[in-house]
Tab-separated table of C-alpha atoms and ligand atoms in Angstrom:
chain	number	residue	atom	x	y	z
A	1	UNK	CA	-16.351	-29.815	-25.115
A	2	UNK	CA	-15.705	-26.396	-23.823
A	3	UNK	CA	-17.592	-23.521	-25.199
A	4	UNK	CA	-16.279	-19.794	-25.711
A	5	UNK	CA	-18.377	-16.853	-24.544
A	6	UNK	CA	-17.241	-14.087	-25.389
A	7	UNK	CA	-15.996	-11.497	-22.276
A	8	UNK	CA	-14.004	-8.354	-23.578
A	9	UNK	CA	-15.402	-7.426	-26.922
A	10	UNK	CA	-12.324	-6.572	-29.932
A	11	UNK	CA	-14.815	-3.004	-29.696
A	12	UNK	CA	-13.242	-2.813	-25.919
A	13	UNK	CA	-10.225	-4.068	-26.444
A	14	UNK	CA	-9.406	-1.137	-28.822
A	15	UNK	CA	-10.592	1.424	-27.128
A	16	UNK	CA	-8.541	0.604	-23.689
A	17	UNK	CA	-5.521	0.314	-26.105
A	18	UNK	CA	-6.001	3.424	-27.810
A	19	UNK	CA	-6.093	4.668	-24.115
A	20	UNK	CA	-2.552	2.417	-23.070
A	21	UNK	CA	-0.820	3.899	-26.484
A	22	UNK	CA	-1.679	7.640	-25.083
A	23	UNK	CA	-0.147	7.010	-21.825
A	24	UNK	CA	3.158	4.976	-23.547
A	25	UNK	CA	3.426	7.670	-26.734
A	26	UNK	CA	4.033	10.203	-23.993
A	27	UNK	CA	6.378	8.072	-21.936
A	28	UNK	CA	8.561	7.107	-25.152
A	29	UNK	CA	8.240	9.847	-28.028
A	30	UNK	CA	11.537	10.218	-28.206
A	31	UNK	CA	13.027	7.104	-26.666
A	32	UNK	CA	12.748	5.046	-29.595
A	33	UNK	CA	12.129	2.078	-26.885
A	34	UNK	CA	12.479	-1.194	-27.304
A	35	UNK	CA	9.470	-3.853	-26.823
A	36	UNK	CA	9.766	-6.666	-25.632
A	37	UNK	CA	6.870	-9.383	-26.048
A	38	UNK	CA	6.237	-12.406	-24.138
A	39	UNK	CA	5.375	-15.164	-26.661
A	40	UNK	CA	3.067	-16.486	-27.701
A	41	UNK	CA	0.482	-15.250	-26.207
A	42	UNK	CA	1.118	-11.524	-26.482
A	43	UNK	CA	1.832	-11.661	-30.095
A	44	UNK	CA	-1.683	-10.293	-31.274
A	45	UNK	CA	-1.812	-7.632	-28.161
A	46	UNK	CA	1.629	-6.218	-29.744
A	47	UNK	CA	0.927	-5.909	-33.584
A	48	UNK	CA	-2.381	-4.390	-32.288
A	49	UNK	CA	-0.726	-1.943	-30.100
A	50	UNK	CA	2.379	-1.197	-32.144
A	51	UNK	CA	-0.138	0.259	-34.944
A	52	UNK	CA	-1.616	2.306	-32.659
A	53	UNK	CA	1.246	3.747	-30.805
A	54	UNK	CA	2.492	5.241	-34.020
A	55	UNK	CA	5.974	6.008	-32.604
A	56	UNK	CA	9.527	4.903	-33.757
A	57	UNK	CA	10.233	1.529	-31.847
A	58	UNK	CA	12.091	-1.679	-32.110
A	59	UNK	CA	10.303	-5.108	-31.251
A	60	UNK	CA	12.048	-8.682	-30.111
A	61	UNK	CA	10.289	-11.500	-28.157
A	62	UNK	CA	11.261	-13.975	-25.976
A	63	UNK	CA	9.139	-17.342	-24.898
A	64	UNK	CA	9.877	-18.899	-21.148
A	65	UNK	CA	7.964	-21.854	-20.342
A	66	UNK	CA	5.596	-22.134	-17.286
A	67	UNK	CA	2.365	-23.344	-18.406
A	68	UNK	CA	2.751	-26.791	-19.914
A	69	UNK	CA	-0.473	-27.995	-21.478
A	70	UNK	CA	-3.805	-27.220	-19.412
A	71	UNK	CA	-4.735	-24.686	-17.512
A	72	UNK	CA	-2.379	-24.882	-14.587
A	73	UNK	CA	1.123	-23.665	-13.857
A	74	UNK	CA	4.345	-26.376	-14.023
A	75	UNK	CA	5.823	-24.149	-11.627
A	76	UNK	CA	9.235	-24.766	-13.236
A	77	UNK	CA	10.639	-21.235	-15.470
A	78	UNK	CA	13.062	-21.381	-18.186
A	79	UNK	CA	13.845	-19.679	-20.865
A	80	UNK	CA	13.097	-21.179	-24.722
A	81	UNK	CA	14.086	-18.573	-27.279
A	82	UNK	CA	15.943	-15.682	-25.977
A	83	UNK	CA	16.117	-12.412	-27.611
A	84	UNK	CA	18.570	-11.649	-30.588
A	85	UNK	CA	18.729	-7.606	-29.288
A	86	UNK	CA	21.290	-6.942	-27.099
A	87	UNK	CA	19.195	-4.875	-24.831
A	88	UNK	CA	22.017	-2.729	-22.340
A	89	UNK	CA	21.065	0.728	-22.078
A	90	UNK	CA	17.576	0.623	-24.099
A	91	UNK	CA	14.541	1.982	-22.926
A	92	UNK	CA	12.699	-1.312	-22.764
A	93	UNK	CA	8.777	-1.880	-22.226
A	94	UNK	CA	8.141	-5.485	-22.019
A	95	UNK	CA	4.790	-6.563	-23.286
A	96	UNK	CA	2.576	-9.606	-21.673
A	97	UNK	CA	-0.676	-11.234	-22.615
A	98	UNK	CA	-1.715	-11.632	-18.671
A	99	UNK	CA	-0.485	-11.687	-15.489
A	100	UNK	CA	-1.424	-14.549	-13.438
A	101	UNK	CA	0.206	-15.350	-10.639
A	102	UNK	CA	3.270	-13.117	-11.730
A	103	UNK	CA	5.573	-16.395	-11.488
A	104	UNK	CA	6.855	-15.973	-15.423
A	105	UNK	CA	6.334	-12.318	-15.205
A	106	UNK	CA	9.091	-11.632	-11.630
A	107	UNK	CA	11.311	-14.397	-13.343
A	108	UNK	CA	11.069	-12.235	-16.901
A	109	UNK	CA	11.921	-9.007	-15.208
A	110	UNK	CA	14.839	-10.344	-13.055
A	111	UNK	CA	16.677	-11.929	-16.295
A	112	UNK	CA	16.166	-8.497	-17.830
A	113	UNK	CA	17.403	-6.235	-15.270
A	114	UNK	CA	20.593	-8.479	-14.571
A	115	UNK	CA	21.201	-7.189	-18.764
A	116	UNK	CA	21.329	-3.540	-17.715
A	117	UNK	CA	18.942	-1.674	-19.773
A	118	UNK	CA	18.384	2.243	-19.089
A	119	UNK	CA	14.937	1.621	-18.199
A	120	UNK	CA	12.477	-1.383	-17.703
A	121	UNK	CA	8.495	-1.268	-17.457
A	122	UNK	CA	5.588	-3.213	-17.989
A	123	UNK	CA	2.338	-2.914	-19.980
A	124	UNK	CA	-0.114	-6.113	-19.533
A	125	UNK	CA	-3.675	-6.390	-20.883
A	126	UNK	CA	-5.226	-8.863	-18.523
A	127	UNK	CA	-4.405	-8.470	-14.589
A	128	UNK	CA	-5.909	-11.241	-12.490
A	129	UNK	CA	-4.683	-10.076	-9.324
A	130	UNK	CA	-6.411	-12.384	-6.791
A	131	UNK	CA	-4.176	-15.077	-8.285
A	132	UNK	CA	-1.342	-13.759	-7.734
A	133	UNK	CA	1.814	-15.483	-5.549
A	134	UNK	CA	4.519	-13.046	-5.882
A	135	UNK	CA	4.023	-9.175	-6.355
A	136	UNK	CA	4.513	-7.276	-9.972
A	137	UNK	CA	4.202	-3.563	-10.803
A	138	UNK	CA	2.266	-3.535	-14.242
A	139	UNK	CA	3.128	0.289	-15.186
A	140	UNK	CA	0.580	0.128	-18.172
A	141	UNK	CA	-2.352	-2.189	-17.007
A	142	UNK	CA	-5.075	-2.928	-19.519
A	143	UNK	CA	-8.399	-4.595	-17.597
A	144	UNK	CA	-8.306	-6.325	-14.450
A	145	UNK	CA	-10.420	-9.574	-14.305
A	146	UNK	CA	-11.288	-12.401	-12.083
A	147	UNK	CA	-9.963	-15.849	-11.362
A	148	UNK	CA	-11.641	-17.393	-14.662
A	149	UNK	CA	-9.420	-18.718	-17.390
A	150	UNK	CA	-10.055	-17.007	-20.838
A	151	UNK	CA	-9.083	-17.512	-24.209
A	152	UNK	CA	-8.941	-15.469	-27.246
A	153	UNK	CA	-7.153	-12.077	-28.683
A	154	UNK	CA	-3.830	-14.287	-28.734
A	155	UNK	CA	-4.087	-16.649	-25.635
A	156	UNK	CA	-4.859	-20.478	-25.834
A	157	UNK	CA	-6.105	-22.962	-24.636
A	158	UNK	CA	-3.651	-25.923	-25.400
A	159	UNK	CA	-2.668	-24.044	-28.650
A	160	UNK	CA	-6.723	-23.519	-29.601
A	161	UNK	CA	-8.339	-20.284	-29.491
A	162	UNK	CA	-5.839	-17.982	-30.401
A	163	UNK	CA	-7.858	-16.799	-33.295
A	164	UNK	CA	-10.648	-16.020	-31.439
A	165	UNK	CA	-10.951	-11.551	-32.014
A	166	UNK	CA	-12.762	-11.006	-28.760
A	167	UNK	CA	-11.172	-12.297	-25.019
A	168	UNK	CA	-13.774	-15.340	-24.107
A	169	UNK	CA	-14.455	-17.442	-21.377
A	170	UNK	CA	-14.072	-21.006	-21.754
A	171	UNK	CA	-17.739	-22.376	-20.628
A	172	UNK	CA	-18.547	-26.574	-20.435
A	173	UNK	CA	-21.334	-27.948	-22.830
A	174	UNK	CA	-24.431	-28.605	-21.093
B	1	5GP	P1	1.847	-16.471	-14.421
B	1	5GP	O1	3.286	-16.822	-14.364
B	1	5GP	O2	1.554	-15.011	-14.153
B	1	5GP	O3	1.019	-17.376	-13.549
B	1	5GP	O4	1.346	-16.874	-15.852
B	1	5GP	C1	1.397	-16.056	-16.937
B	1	5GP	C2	1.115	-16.867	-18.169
B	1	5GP	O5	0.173	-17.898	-17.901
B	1	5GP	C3	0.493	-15.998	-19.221
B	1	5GP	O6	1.457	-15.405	-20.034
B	1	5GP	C4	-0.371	-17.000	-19.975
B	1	5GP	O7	0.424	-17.635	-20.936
B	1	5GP	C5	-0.760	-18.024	-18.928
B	1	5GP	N1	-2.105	-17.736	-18.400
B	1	5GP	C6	-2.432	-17.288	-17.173
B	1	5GP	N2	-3.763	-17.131	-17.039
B	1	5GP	C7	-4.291	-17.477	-18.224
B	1	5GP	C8	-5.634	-17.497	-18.732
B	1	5GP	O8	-6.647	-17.173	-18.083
B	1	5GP	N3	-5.772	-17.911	-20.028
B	1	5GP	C9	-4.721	-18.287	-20.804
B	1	5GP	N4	-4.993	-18.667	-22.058
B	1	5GP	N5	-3.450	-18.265	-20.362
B	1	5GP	C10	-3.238	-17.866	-19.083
């Protein structure tokens, strides 16, 4: 049975997103932007920052599938509920739990651009950059971590976890 400890504390989780919405509420005032988040795991990232940001906005998600069950990647992209916002000429900031190896991430941002919108950025909480097989910009990066799979704040482990407020390791039982 695996075990979380906990890693990024909800304490440090809202300050570095009080520090992201500073940085985006100056980018956007007036842009009434469009975000775009990347479900599920993002889901609990968003509502946070959304609060926090305090500026007019508009919110739709869309869910690709690349992890299957487990830990590891299928390797395989598609998308499984697209968005119901025609998104052409927005000001759109898409919004992603982590980036991994930036597989779903360069396959997200490609099927967005080919849609035209005025702009197109990226704000990510979790960066693990030494897994990474193809290169992505994150405009708006939360923490950077290393190559250990965690849970919590929104992301799961095989749909467990998501609950959890703080962003834990997953540790084996002695
Ligand atoms: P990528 O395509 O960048 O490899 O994978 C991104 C997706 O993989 C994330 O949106 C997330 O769903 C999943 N993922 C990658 N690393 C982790 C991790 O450490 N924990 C969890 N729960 N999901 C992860």
């Amino acid at each position: 049975m695996e075990n979380p400890r906990v890693f990024i504390t909800r304490q440090q989780i809202s300050a570095r997103i009080a520090d992201l919405a500073e940085q985006i509420r100056q980018d956007y005032r007036h842009k009434n932007p469009l975000l775009i988040g990347i479900l599920k795991g993002s889901f609990v990232f968003l509502s946070d920052l959304i609060r926090v940001l305090d500026i007019p906005l508009e919110v739709d998600f869309i869910r690709v599938s690349s992890y299957g069950s487990g830990k590891e990647s299928s390797g395989k992209i598609e998308v499984v509920h697209d968005l119901t916002t025609p998104i052409e000429g927005r000001e759109v900031l898409v919004i992603e739990d982590i980036v991994d190896t930036g597989l779903s991430l360069s396959f997200i941002l490609d099927y967005l651009r080919q849609r035209n919108p005025a702009s197109l950025r990226l704000c990510a909480l979790l960066d693990k950059p030494s897994r990474r097989k193809t290169p992505v910009h994150i405009d708006y990066p939360g923490f950077t971590i290393p190559d250990r799979f965690v849970v919590g704040y929104g992301l799961d482990f095989d749909e467990r976890y998501r609950y959890l407020p703080d962003i834990c390791y997953l540790e084996e039982d002695e």
